[in-house]
PDB file of C-alpha atoms in Angstrom:
ATOM      1  CA  UNK K   1     177.846 -21.440  44.418  1.00  0.00           C
ATOM      2  CA  UNK K   2     179.908 -19.892  47.214  1.00  0.00           C
ATOM      3  CA  UNK K   3     178.401 -16.450  46.449  1.00  0.00           C
ATOM      4  CA  UNK K   4     174.861 -17.842  46.565  1.00  0.00           C
ATOM      5  CA  UNK K   5     175.523 -19.546  49.897  1.00  0.00           C
ATOM      6  CA  UNK K   6     177.001 -16.370  51.337  1.00  0.00           C
ATOM      7  CA  UNK K   7     173.977 -14.368  50.142  1.00  0.00           C
ATOM      8  CA  UNK K   8     171.586 -16.808  51.781  1.00  0.00           C
ATOM      9  CA  UNK K   9     173.511 -16.572  55.048  1.00  0.00           C
ATOM     10  CA  UNK K  10     173.378 -12.761  54.939  1.00  0.00           C
ATOM     11  CA  UNK K  11     169.622 -12.839  54.228  1.00  0.00           C
ATOM     12  CA  UNK K  12     169.086 -15.266  57.105  1.00  0.00           C
ATOM     13  CA  UNK K  13     171.091 -13.077  59.480  1.00  0.00           C
ATOM     14  CA  UNK K  14     169.130  -9.982  58.422  1.00  0.00           C
ATOM     15  CA  UNK K  15     165.871 -11.853  58.911  1.00  0.00           C
ATOM     16  CA  UNK K  16     166.885 -12.922  62.420  1.00  0.00           C
ATOM     17  CA  UNK K  17     167.934  -9.356  63.264  1.00  0.00           C
ATOM     18  CA  UNK K  18     164.584  -7.985  62.047  1.00  0.00           C
ATOM     19  CA  UNK K  19     162.684 -10.606  64.038  1.00  0.00           C
ATOM     20  CA  UNK K  20     164.664  -9.826  67.195  1.00  0.00           C
ATOM     21  CA  UNK K  21     164.240  -6.070  66.775  1.00  0.00           C
ATOM     22  CA  UNK K  22     160.524  -6.545  66.120  1.00  0.00           C
ATOM     23  CA  UNK K  23     160.091  -8.627  69.268  1.00  0.00           C
ATOM     24  CA  UNK K  24     162.006  -6.088  71.351  1.00  0.00           C
ATOM     25  CA  UNK K  25     160.134  -3.089  69.931  1.00  0.00           C
ATOM     26  CA  UNK K  26     156.747  -4.771  70.310  1.00  0.00           C
ATOM     27  CA  UNK K  27     157.634  -5.721  73.869  1.00  0.00           C
ATOM     28  CA  UNK K  28     158.620  -2.147  74.723  1.00  0.00           C
ATOM     29  CA  UNK K  29     155.379  -0.774  73.275  1.00  0.00           C
ATOM     30  CA  UNK K  30     153.363  -3.409  75.124  1.00  0.00           C
ATOM     31  CA  UNK K  31     155.062  -2.634  78.448  1.00  0.00           C
ATOM     32  CA  UNK K  32     154.419   1.072  77.954  1.00  0.00           C
ATOM     33  CA  UNK K  33     150.724   0.335  77.332  1.00  0.00           C
ATOM     34  CA  UNK K  34     150.668  -1.840  80.464  1.00  0.00           C
ATOM     35  CA  UNK K  35     152.129   0.990  82.564  1.00  0.00           C
ATOM     36  CA  UNK K  36     149.533   3.396  81.187  1.00  0.00           C
ATOM     37  CA  UNK K  37     146.759   0.883  81.867  1.00  0.00           C
ATOM     38  CA  UNK K  38     147.901   0.411  85.474  1.00  0.00           C
ATOM     39  CA  UNK K  39     147.961   4.180  85.927  1.00  0.00           C
ATOM     40  CA  UNK K  40     144.439   4.524  84.547  1.00  0.00           C
ATOM     41  CA  UNK K  41     143.015   1.627  86.568  1.00  0.00           C
ATOM     42  CA  UNK K  42     144.675   2.852  89.778  1.00  0.00           C
ATOM     43  CA  UNK K  43     142.494   5.979  89.879  1.00  0.00           C
ATOM     44  CA  UNK K  44     139.278   3.939  90.144  1.00  0.00           C
ATOM     45  CA  UNK K  45     137.539   3.725  93.495  1.00  0.00           C
ATOM     46  CA  UNK K  46     138.369   0.867  95.859  1.00  0.00           C
ATOM     47  CA  UNK K  47     135.403   1.548  98.096  1.00  0.00           C
ATOM     48  CA  UNK K  48     132.499  -0.848  98.552  1.00  0.00           C
ATOM     49  CA  UNK K  49     130.825  -1.256  95.196  1.00  0.00           C
ATOM     50  CA  UNK K  50     127.387   0.302  94.766  1.00  0.00           C
ATOM     51  CA  UNK K  51     124.539  -2.027  93.791  1.00  0.00           C
ATOM     52  CA  UNK K  52     122.332  -0.594  91.050  1.00  0.00           C
ATOM     53  CA  UNK K  53     118.724  -0.156  92.168  1.00  0.00           C
ATOM     54  CA  UNK K  54     115.582   0.327  90.012  1.00  0.00           C
ATOM     55  CA  UNK K  55     115.337   3.877  91.380  1.00  0.00           C
ATOM     56  CA  UNK K  56     118.739   4.689  89.820  1.00  0.00           C
ATOM     57  CA  UNK K  57     117.125   4.485  86.373  1.00  0.00           C
ATOM     58  CA  UNK K  58     114.460   7.056  87.132  1.00  0.00           C
ATOM     59  CA  UNK K  59     114.690  10.245  85.096  1.00  0.00           C
ATOM     60  CA  UNK K  60     116.404   8.572  82.145  1.00  0.00           C
ATOM     61  CA  UNK K  61     114.648   8.369  78.746  1.00  0.00           C
ATOM     62  CA  UNK K  62     112.353   5.375  78.571  1.00  0.00           C
ATOM     63  CA  UNK K  63     114.391   3.648  75.850  1.00  0.00           C
ATOM     64  CA  UNK K  64     117.574   4.013  77.930  1.00  0.00           C
ATOM     65  CA  UNK K  65     115.854   2.572  80.997  1.00  0.00           C
ATOM     66  CA  UNK K  66     114.655  -0.354  78.873  1.00  0.00           C
ATOM     67  CA  UNK K  67     118.185  -0.913  77.543  1.00  0.00           C
ATOM     68  CA  UNK K  68     119.656  -0.972  81.060  1.00  0.00           C
ATOM     69  CA  UNK K  69     116.989  -3.402  82.209  1.00  0.00           C
ATOM     70  CA  UNK K  70     117.612  -5.544  79.125  1.00  0.00           C
ATOM     71  CA  UNK K  71     121.335  -5.430  79.945  1.00  0.00           C
ATOM     72  CA  UNK K  72     120.531  -6.893  83.388  1.00  0.00           C
ATOM     73  CA  UNK K  73     122.526  -4.288  85.309  1.00  0.00           C
ATOM     74  CA  UNK K  74     119.842  -3.736  87.959  1.00  0.00           C
ATOM     75  CA  UNK K  75     120.872  -5.687  91.045  1.00  0.00           C
ATOM     76  CA  UNK K  76     124.479  -5.853  89.836  1.00  0.00           C
ATOM     77  CA  UNK K  77     127.506  -3.878  91.011  1.00  0.00           C
ATOM     78  CA  UNK K  78     127.978  -0.581  89.248  1.00  0.00           C
ATOM     79  CA  UNK K  79     130.941  -0.916  86.892  1.00  0.00           C
ATOM     80  CA  UNK K  80     134.065   1.056  87.831  1.00  0.00           C
ATOM     81  CA  UNK K  81     136.686  -0.712  85.705  1.00  0.00           C
ATOM     82  CA  UNK K  82     136.668  -3.041  82.712  1.00  0.00           C
ATOM     83  CA  UNK K  83     139.230  -5.228  81.051  1.00  0.00           C
ATOM     84  CA  UNK K  84     138.455  -7.019  77.805  1.00  0.00           C
ATOM     85  CA  UNK K  85     139.869  -8.913  74.850  1.00  0.00           C
ATOM     86  CA  UNK K  86     138.839  -8.492  71.226  1.00  0.00           C
ATOM     87  CA  UNK K  87     139.427 -10.109  67.886  1.00  0.00           C
ATOM     88  CA  UNK K  88     138.231  -9.207  64.441  1.00  0.00           C
ATOM     89  CA  UNK K  89     139.368  -7.620  61.212  1.00  0.00           C
ATOM     90  CA  UNK K  90     139.975  -4.131  59.837  1.00  0.00           C
ATOM     91  CA  UNK K  91     140.838  -2.390  56.599  1.00  0.00           C
ATOM     92  CA  UNK K  92     142.103   1.037  55.609  1.00  0.00           C
ATOM     93  CA  UNK K  93     140.000   1.677  52.501  1.00  0.00           C
ATOM     94  CA  UNK K  94     136.998   0.283  50.641  1.00  0.00           C
ATOM     95  CA  UNK K  95     138.182  -2.537  48.402  1.00  0.00           C
ATOM     96  CA  UNK K  96     141.418  -3.059  50.347  1.00  0.00           C
ATOM     97  CA  UNK K  97     141.966  -6.475  51.977  1.00  0.00           C
ATOM     98  CA  UNK K  98     140.732  -7.164  55.498  1.00  0.00           C
ATOM     99  CA  UNK K  99     143.476  -7.602  58.114  1.00  0.00           C
ATOM    100  CA  UNK K 100     142.872  -9.794  61.201  1.00  0.00           C
ATOM    101  CA  UNK K 101     143.648  -8.330  64.620  1.00  0.00           C
ATOM    102  CA  UNK K 102     143.614  -9.120  68.310  1.00  0.00           C
ATOM    103  CA  UNK K 103     143.438  -6.502  71.047  1.00  0.00           C
ATOM    104  CA  UNK K 104     143.363  -5.933  74.789  1.00  0.00           C
ATOM    105  CA  UNK K 105     141.707  -2.933  76.403  1.00  0.00           C
ATOM    106  CA  UNK K 106     141.586  -1.533  79.944  1.00  0.00           C
ATOM    107  CA  UNK K 107     138.932   1.022  80.902  1.00  0.00           C
ATOM    108  CA  UNK K 108     138.232   3.234  83.903  1.00  0.00           C
ATOM    109  CA  UNK K 109     134.547   4.205  84.070  1.00  0.00           C
ATOM    110  CA  UNK K 110     134.643   6.298  87.234  1.00  0.00           C
ATOM    111  CA  UNK K 111     137.454   8.568  85.993  1.00  0.00           C
ATOM    112  CA  UNK K 112     136.944   8.102  82.226  1.00  0.00           C
ATOM    113  CA  UNK K 113     139.959   6.668  80.465  1.00  0.00           C
ATOM    114  CA  UNK K 114     141.168   3.684  78.469  1.00  0.00           C
ATOM    115  CA  UNK K 115     144.163   2.071  76.784  1.00  0.00           C
ATOM    116  CA  UNK K 116     143.629  -0.148  73.734  1.00  0.00           C
ATOM    117  CA  UNK K 117     146.527  -2.183  72.339  1.00  0.00           C
ATOM    118  CA  UNK K 118     146.062  -4.089  69.078  1.00  0.00           C
ATOM    119  CA  UNK K 119     148.220  -6.344  66.930  1.00  0.00           C
ATOM    120  CA  UNK K 120     147.205  -6.390  63.272  1.00  0.00           C
ATOM    121  CA  UNK K 121     148.429  -8.973  60.767  1.00  0.00           C
ATOM    122  CA  UNK K 122     149.008  -6.888  57.635  1.00  0.00           C
ATOM    123  CA  UNK K 123     150.685  -9.707  55.670  1.00  0.00           C
ATOM    124  CA  UNK K 124     152.741 -12.813  56.236  1.00  0.00           C
ATOM    125  CA  UNK K 125     155.404 -11.942  58.849  1.00  0.00           C
ATOM    126  CA  UNK K 126     154.341  -8.286  58.745  1.00  0.00           C
ATOM    127  CA  UNK K 127     152.390  -6.877  61.668  1.00  0.00           C
ATOM    128  CA  UNK K 128     151.164  -3.474  62.772  1.00  0.00           C
ATOM    129  CA  UNK K 129     150.972  -2.447  66.412  1.00  0.00           C
ATOM    130  CA  UNK K 130     148.299   0.101  67.276  1.00  0.00           C
ATOM    131  CA  UNK K 131     147.552   1.919  70.506  1.00  0.00           C
ATOM    132  CA  UNK K 132     144.680   4.238  71.389  1.00  0.00           C
ATOM    133  CA  UNK K 133     144.708   6.106  74.682  1.00  0.00           C
ATOM    134  CA  UNK K 134     142.315   8.390  76.549  1.00  0.00           C
ATOM    135  CA  UNK K 135     143.315   9.705  79.978  1.00  0.00           C
ATOM    136  CA  UNK K 136     142.551  12.854  81.972  1.00  0.00           C
ATOM    137  CA  UNK K 137     140.526  14.154  79.044  1.00  0.00           C
ATOM    138  CA  UNK K 138     143.329  13.764  76.507  1.00  0.00           C
ATOM    139  CA  UNK K 139     143.446  11.356  73.591  1.00  0.00           C
ATOM    140  CA  UNK K 140     146.317   9.890  71.604  1.00  0.00           C
ATOM    141  CA  UNK K 141     147.019   7.277  68.928  1.00  0.00           C
ATOM    142  CA  UNK K 142     150.077   5.426  67.608  1.00  0.00           C
ATOM    143  CA  UNK K 143     150.519   2.962  64.747  1.00  0.00           C
ATOM    144  CA  UNK K 144     153.861   1.251  64.138  1.00  0.00           C
ATOM    145  CA  UNK K 145     155.017  -1.228  61.517  1.00  0.00           C
ATOM    146  CA  UNK K 146     156.575  -4.242  63.241  1.00  0.00           C
ATOM    147  CA  UNK K 147     156.556  -2.117  66.392  1.00  0.00           C
ATOM    148  CA  UNK K 148     159.552  -0.247  64.903  1.00  0.00           C
ATOM    149  CA  UNK K 149     158.503   2.266  62.270  1.00  0.00           C
ATOM    150  CA  UNK K 150     155.858   4.904  62.907  1.00  0.00           C
ATOM    151  CA  UNK K 151     153.018   4.923  60.374  1.00  0.00           C
ATOM    152  CA  UNK K 152     150.953   7.498  62.194  1.00  0.00           C
ATOM    153  CA  UNK K 153     150.630   9.331  65.462  1.00  0.00           C
ATOM    154  CA  UNK K 154     147.978  11.689  66.795  1.00  0.00           C
ATOM    155  CA  UNK K 155     148.775  13.749  69.874  1.00  0.00           C
ATOM    156  CA  UNK K 156     146.360  15.412  72.313  1.00  0.00           C
ATOM    157  CA  UNK K 157     144.383  18.324  70.907  1.00  0.00           C
ATOM    158  CA  UNK K 158     140.717  19.271  70.788  1.00  0.00           C
ATOM    159  CA  UNK K 159     139.856  17.035  67.828  1.00  0.00           C
ATOM    160  CA  UNK K 160     141.721  14.015  69.197  1.00  0.00           C
ATOM    161  CA  UNK K 161     140.448  14.534  72.736  1.00  0.00           C
ATOM    162  CA  UNK K 162     136.858  14.767  71.574  1.00  0.00           C
ATOM    163  CA  UNK K 163     137.307  11.861  69.168  1.00  0.00           C
ATOM    164  CA  UNK K 164     138.521   9.500  71.892  1.00  0.00           C
ATOM    165  CA  UNK K 165     135.660  10.706  74.079  1.00  0.00           C
ATOM    166  CA  UNK K 166     133.293   9.679  71.272  1.00  0.00           C
ATOM    167  CA  UNK K 167     134.918   6.250  71.346  1.00  0.00           C
ATOM    168  CA  UNK K 168     134.380   6.006  75.114  1.00  0.00           C
ATOM    169  CA  UNK K 169     130.700   6.881  74.616  1.00  0.00           C
ATOM    170  CA  UNK K 170     130.228   4.395  71.776  1.00  0.00           C
ATOM    171  CA  UNK K 171     131.816   1.587  73.785  1.00  0.00           C
ATOM    172  CA  UNK K 172     129.356   2.129  76.627  1.00  0.00           C
ATOM    173  CA  UNK K 173     127.527  -0.828  75.052  1.00  0.00           C
ATOM    174  CA  UNK K 174     130.197  -2.968  76.803  1.00  0.00           C
ATOM    175  CA  UNK K 175     129.740  -1.290  80.205  1.00  0.00           C
ATOM    176  CA  UNK K 176     126.071  -0.172  80.272  1.00  0.00           C
ATOM    177  CA  UNK K 177     126.015   1.095  83.857  1.00  0.00           C
ATOM    178  CA  UNK K 178     128.286   3.959  82.733  1.00  0.00           C
ATOM    179  CA  UNK K 179     125.053   5.524  81.478  1.00  0.00           C
ATOM    180  CA  UNK K 180     124.257   6.350  85.131  1.00  0.00           C
ATOM    181  CA  UNK K 181     127.330   8.523  85.709  1.00  0.00           C
ATOM    182  CA  UNK K 182     126.873  12.252  86.261  1.00  0.00           C
ATOM    183  CA  UNK K 183     129.273  13.157  83.446  1.00  0.00           C
ATOM    184  CA  UNK K 184     126.705  11.811  80.945  1.00  0.00           C
ATOM    185  CA  UNK K 185     123.397  13.602  80.367  1.00  0.00           C
ATOM    186  CA  UNK K 186     120.578  12.016  78.372  1.00  0.00           C
ATOM    187  CA  UNK K 187     117.870  13.595  76.210  1.00  0.00           C
ATOM    188  CA  UNK K 188     115.014  11.589  74.745  1.00  0.00           C
ATOM    189  CA  UNK K 189     114.547  12.063  70.986  1.00  0.00           C
ATOM    190  CA  UNK K 190     111.671   9.636  70.511  1.00  0.00           C
ATOM    191  CA  UNK K 191     110.478   6.277  71.843  1.00  0.00           C
ATOM    192  CA  UNK K 192     113.489   4.398  70.439  1.00  0.00           C
ATOM    193  CA  UNK K 193     116.351   6.928  70.449  1.00  0.00           C
ATOM    194  CA  UNK K 194     118.165   9.230  72.847  1.00  0.00           C
ATOM    195  CA  UNK K 195     121.173  11.543  72.794  1.00  0.00           C
ATOM    196  CA  UNK K 196     123.979  11.112  75.330  1.00  0.00           C
ATOM    197  CA  UNK K 197     126.163  14.155  76.012  1.00  0.00           C
ATOM    198  CA  UNK K 198     129.388  13.537  77.890  1.00  0.00           C
ATOM    199  CA  UNK K 199     131.371  16.346  79.508  1.00  0.00           C
ATOM    200  CA  UNK K 200     134.797  15.741  81.028  1.00  0.00           C
ATOM    201  CA  UNK K 201     137.873  17.893  81.596  1.00  0.00           C
ATOM    202  CA  UNK K 202     136.319  20.840  79.754  1.00  0.00           C
ATOM    203  CA  UNK K 203     135.391  18.921  76.576  1.00  0.00           C
ATOM    204  CA  UNK K 204     131.935  17.740  75.522  1.00  0.00           C
ATOM    205  CA  UNK K 205     130.855  15.138  72.972  1.00  0.00           C
ATOM    206  CA  UNK K 206     127.458  13.743  72.092  1.00  0.00           C
ATOM    207  CA  UNK K 207     126.197  10.587  70.434  1.00  0.00           C
ATOM    208  CA  UNK K 208     122.745   9.337  69.452  1.00  0.00           C
ATOM    209  CA  UNK K 209     121.789   5.800  70.487  1.00  0.00           C
ATOM    210  CA  UNK K 210     119.061   3.856  68.678  1.00  0.00           C
ATOM    211  CA  UNK K 211     117.208   0.919  70.247  1.00  0.00           C
ATOM    212  CA  UNK K 212     114.817  -1.778  69.042  1.00  0.00           C
ATOM    213  CA  UNK K 213     111.495  -2.744  70.591  1.00  0.00           C
ATOM    214  CA  UNK K 214     113.169  -5.305  72.879  1.00  0.00           C
ATOM    215  CA  UNK K 215     115.521  -2.692  74.320  1.00  0.00           C
ATOM    216  CA  UNK K 216     118.763  -3.660  72.588  1.00  0.00           C
ATOM    217  CA  UNK K 217     120.980  -0.907  71.235  1.00  0.00           C
ATOM    218  CA  UNK K 218     121.093  -1.444  67.467  1.00  0.00           C
ATOM    219  CA  UNK K 219     123.120   1.575  66.331  1.00  0.00           C
ATOM    220  CA  UNK K 220     124.943   4.654  67.609  1.00  0.00           C
ATOM    221  CA  UNK K 221     126.037   7.674  65.588  1.00  0.00           C
ATOM    222  CA  UNK K 222     128.174  10.745  66.322  1.00  0.00           C
ATOM    223  CA  UNK K 223     129.746  13.498  64.283  1.00  0.00           C
ATOM    224  CA  UNK K 224     133.433  12.685  64.843  1.00  0.00           C
ATOM    225  CA  UNK K 225     136.688  14.185  63.633  1.00  0.00           C
ATOM    226  CA  UNK K 226     138.970  12.149  61.378  1.00  0.00           C
ATOM    227  CA  UNK K 227     142.229  13.088  59.726  1.00  0.00           C
ATOM    228  CA  UNK K 228     142.194  13.465  55.943  1.00  0.00           C
ATOM    229  CA  UNK K 229     145.177  14.814  53.972  1.00  0.00           C
ATOM    230  CA  UNK K 230     146.671  16.373  57.075  1.00  0.00           C
ATOM    231  CA  UNK K 231     143.481  18.099  58.200  1.00  0.00           C
ATOM    232  CA  UNK K 232     140.678  17.178  60.582  1.00  0.00           C
ATOM    233  CA  UNK K 233     137.216  16.855  59.038  1.00  0.00           C
ATOM    234  CA  UNK K 234     133.872  15.867  60.552  1.00  0.00           C
ATOM    235  CA  UNK K 235     131.987  12.764  59.463  1.00  0.00           C
ATOM    236  CA  UNK K 236     129.281  10.653  60.986  1.00  0.00           C
ATOM    237  CA  UNK K 237     130.753   7.612  62.712  1.00  0.00           C
ATOM    238  CA  UNK K 238     129.443   4.829  64.907  1.00  0.00           C
ATOM    239  CA  UNK K 239     128.645   1.180  65.436  1.00  0.00           C
ATOM    240  CA  UNK K 240     125.979  -1.270  64.344  1.00  0.00           C
ATOM    241  CA  UNK K 241     125.024  -4.306  66.396  1.00  0.00           C
ATOM    242  CA  UNK K 242     125.434  -7.854  65.121  1.00  0.00           C
ATOM    243  CA  UNK K 243     125.191 -10.057  68.219  1.00  0.00           C
ATOM    244  CA  UNK K 244     124.695  -9.919  71.996  1.00  0.00           C
ATOM    245  CA  UNK K 245     126.141 -12.180  74.680  1.00  0.00           C
ATOM    246  CA  UNK K 246     125.971 -12.437  78.459  1.00  0.00           C
ATOM    247  CA  UNK K 247     129.172 -12.092  80.510  1.00  0.00           C
ATOM    248  CA  UNK K 248     129.094 -12.399  84.319  1.00  0.00           C
ATOM    249  CA  UNK K 249     125.334 -11.796  84.362  1.00  0.00           C
ATOM    250  CA  UNK K 250     125.456  -8.655  82.188  1.00  0.00           C
ATOM    251  CA  UNK K 251     124.158  -8.727  78.615  1.00  0.00           C
ATOM    252  CA  UNK K 252     126.377  -6.720  76.267  1.00  0.00           C
ATOM    253  CA  UNK K 253     126.850  -6.133  72.567  1.00  0.00           C
ATOM    254  CA  UNK K 254     129.785  -8.414  71.775  1.00  0.00           C
ATOM    255  CA  UNK K 255     129.823  -8.345  67.947  1.00  0.00           C
ATOM    256  CA  UNK K 256     129.588  -5.110  65.984  1.00  0.00           C
ATOM    257  CA  UNK K 257     130.614  -3.252  62.841  1.00  0.00           C
ATOM    258  CA  UNK K 258     132.238   0.194  63.083  1.00  0.00           C
ATOM    259  CA  UNK K 259     131.317   2.477  60.202  1.00  0.00           C
ATOM    260  CA  UNK K 260     132.358   5.847  58.814  1.00  0.00           C
ATOM    261  CA  UNK K 261     129.423   7.433  56.990  1.00  0.00           C
ATOM    262  CA  UNK K 262     130.762   9.515  54.113  1.00  0.00           C
ATOM    263  CA  UNK K 263     128.748  11.498  51.582  1.00  0.00           C
ATOM    264  CA  UNK K 264     129.878   8.939  49.012  1.00  0.00           C
ATOM    265  CA  UNK K 265     128.558   6.051  51.106  1.00  0.00           C
ATOM    266  CA  UNK K 266     129.180   4.024  54.230  1.00  0.00           C
ATOM    267  CA  UNK K 267     132.618   2.551  54.893  1.00  0.00           C
ATOM    268  CA  UNK K 268     132.616  -0.444  57.229  1.00  0.00           C
ATOM    269  CA  UNK K 269     136.241  -0.412  58.327  1.00  0.00           C
ATOM    270  CA  UNK K 270     136.177  -2.560  61.475  1.00  0.00           C
ATOM    271  CA  UNK K 271     134.382  -5.747  62.481  1.00  0.00           C
ATOM    272  CA  UNK K 272     135.042  -6.845  66.044  1.00  0.00           C
ATOM    273  CA  UNK K 273     134.050  -9.347  68.686  1.00  0.00           C
ATOM    274  CA  UNK K 274     134.532  -9.038  72.434  1.00  0.00           C
ATOM    275  CA  UNK K 275     135.755 -12.510  73.391  1.00  0.00           C
ATOM    276  CA  UNK K 276     136.397 -11.920  77.099  1.00  0.00           C
ATOM    277  CA  UNK K 277     135.433  -9.215  79.576  1.00  0.00           C
ATOM    278  CA  UNK K 278     135.755  -8.665  83.322  1.00  0.00           C
ATOM    279  CA  UNK K 279     134.043  -5.983  85.384  1.00  0.00           C
ATOM    280  CA  UNK K 280     135.608  -4.428  88.505  1.00  0.00           C
ATOM    281  CA  UNK K 281     138.771  -6.449  88.212  1.00  0.00           C
ATOM    282  CA  UNK K 282     141.436  -3.704  87.951  1.00  0.00           C
ATOM    283  CA  UNK K 283     144.306  -6.010  87.085  1.00  0.00           C
ATOM    284  CA  UNK K 284     146.226  -6.620  83.893  1.00  0.00           C
ATOM    285  CA  UNK K 285     145.768  -9.873  82.038  1.00  0.00           C
ATOM    286  CA  UNK K 286     148.612 -12.316  82.667  1.00  0.00           C
ATOM    287  CA  UNK K 287     150.957 -12.664  79.701  1.00  0.00           C
TER     288      UNK K 287
END
């Protein structure tokens, strides 16, 4: 009986230690992400915000003009920074269980960059902390178990830099006026699709956007690098629209599926919802 009691006490102490270490590690990772976000947001312009005029859309493919009009950006301030909150679920492989997550993201549109910080519930009392970063043309990614143990890390390099640029392009559906920036060039493919090519810090990436008759973006696809067995390989990747919602007068895609398109079939690995978004408010969310 004494041995059993002692064992329970030891287990309880170990559990408390793990919980404390997890909280400390998660806090450190969160503070680092906050510092990076502040650095990224600080480079955005603080000048008087430009109001988007109908003439600003001239020269763009017709379907892109229709999308921007549908998004209600004309007459609004051009977006320079974004902060947003997400929730949803993700999985690592087809057939594996879905894991719920919440995330916060800060984005600079003028000087392209973002920090995305997510907390994923992998199991009861087991969480993963993930961070994606794109700044000054360089991308990076970290995943840690309980905020303590590294499960994966990708450092800047051509494939990672271009991959995070693809993400920035795909997420333009949350900040449509980014389509007007000089670092993005558009080419019409047909009446309902156009290719966007982004060039920044010596790297280029392109993505095809598909629209419906009403002007909503319904799908985007790019050939993006992913890591498989220690090597980078190219696969089609992109998002599919599920629902739109208006925030602060701007209509954005707020629910979507993110899909890798393999030769063996499509893998829907992420389903997300934007639950809150602010434009041109370059401040961190209060804790």
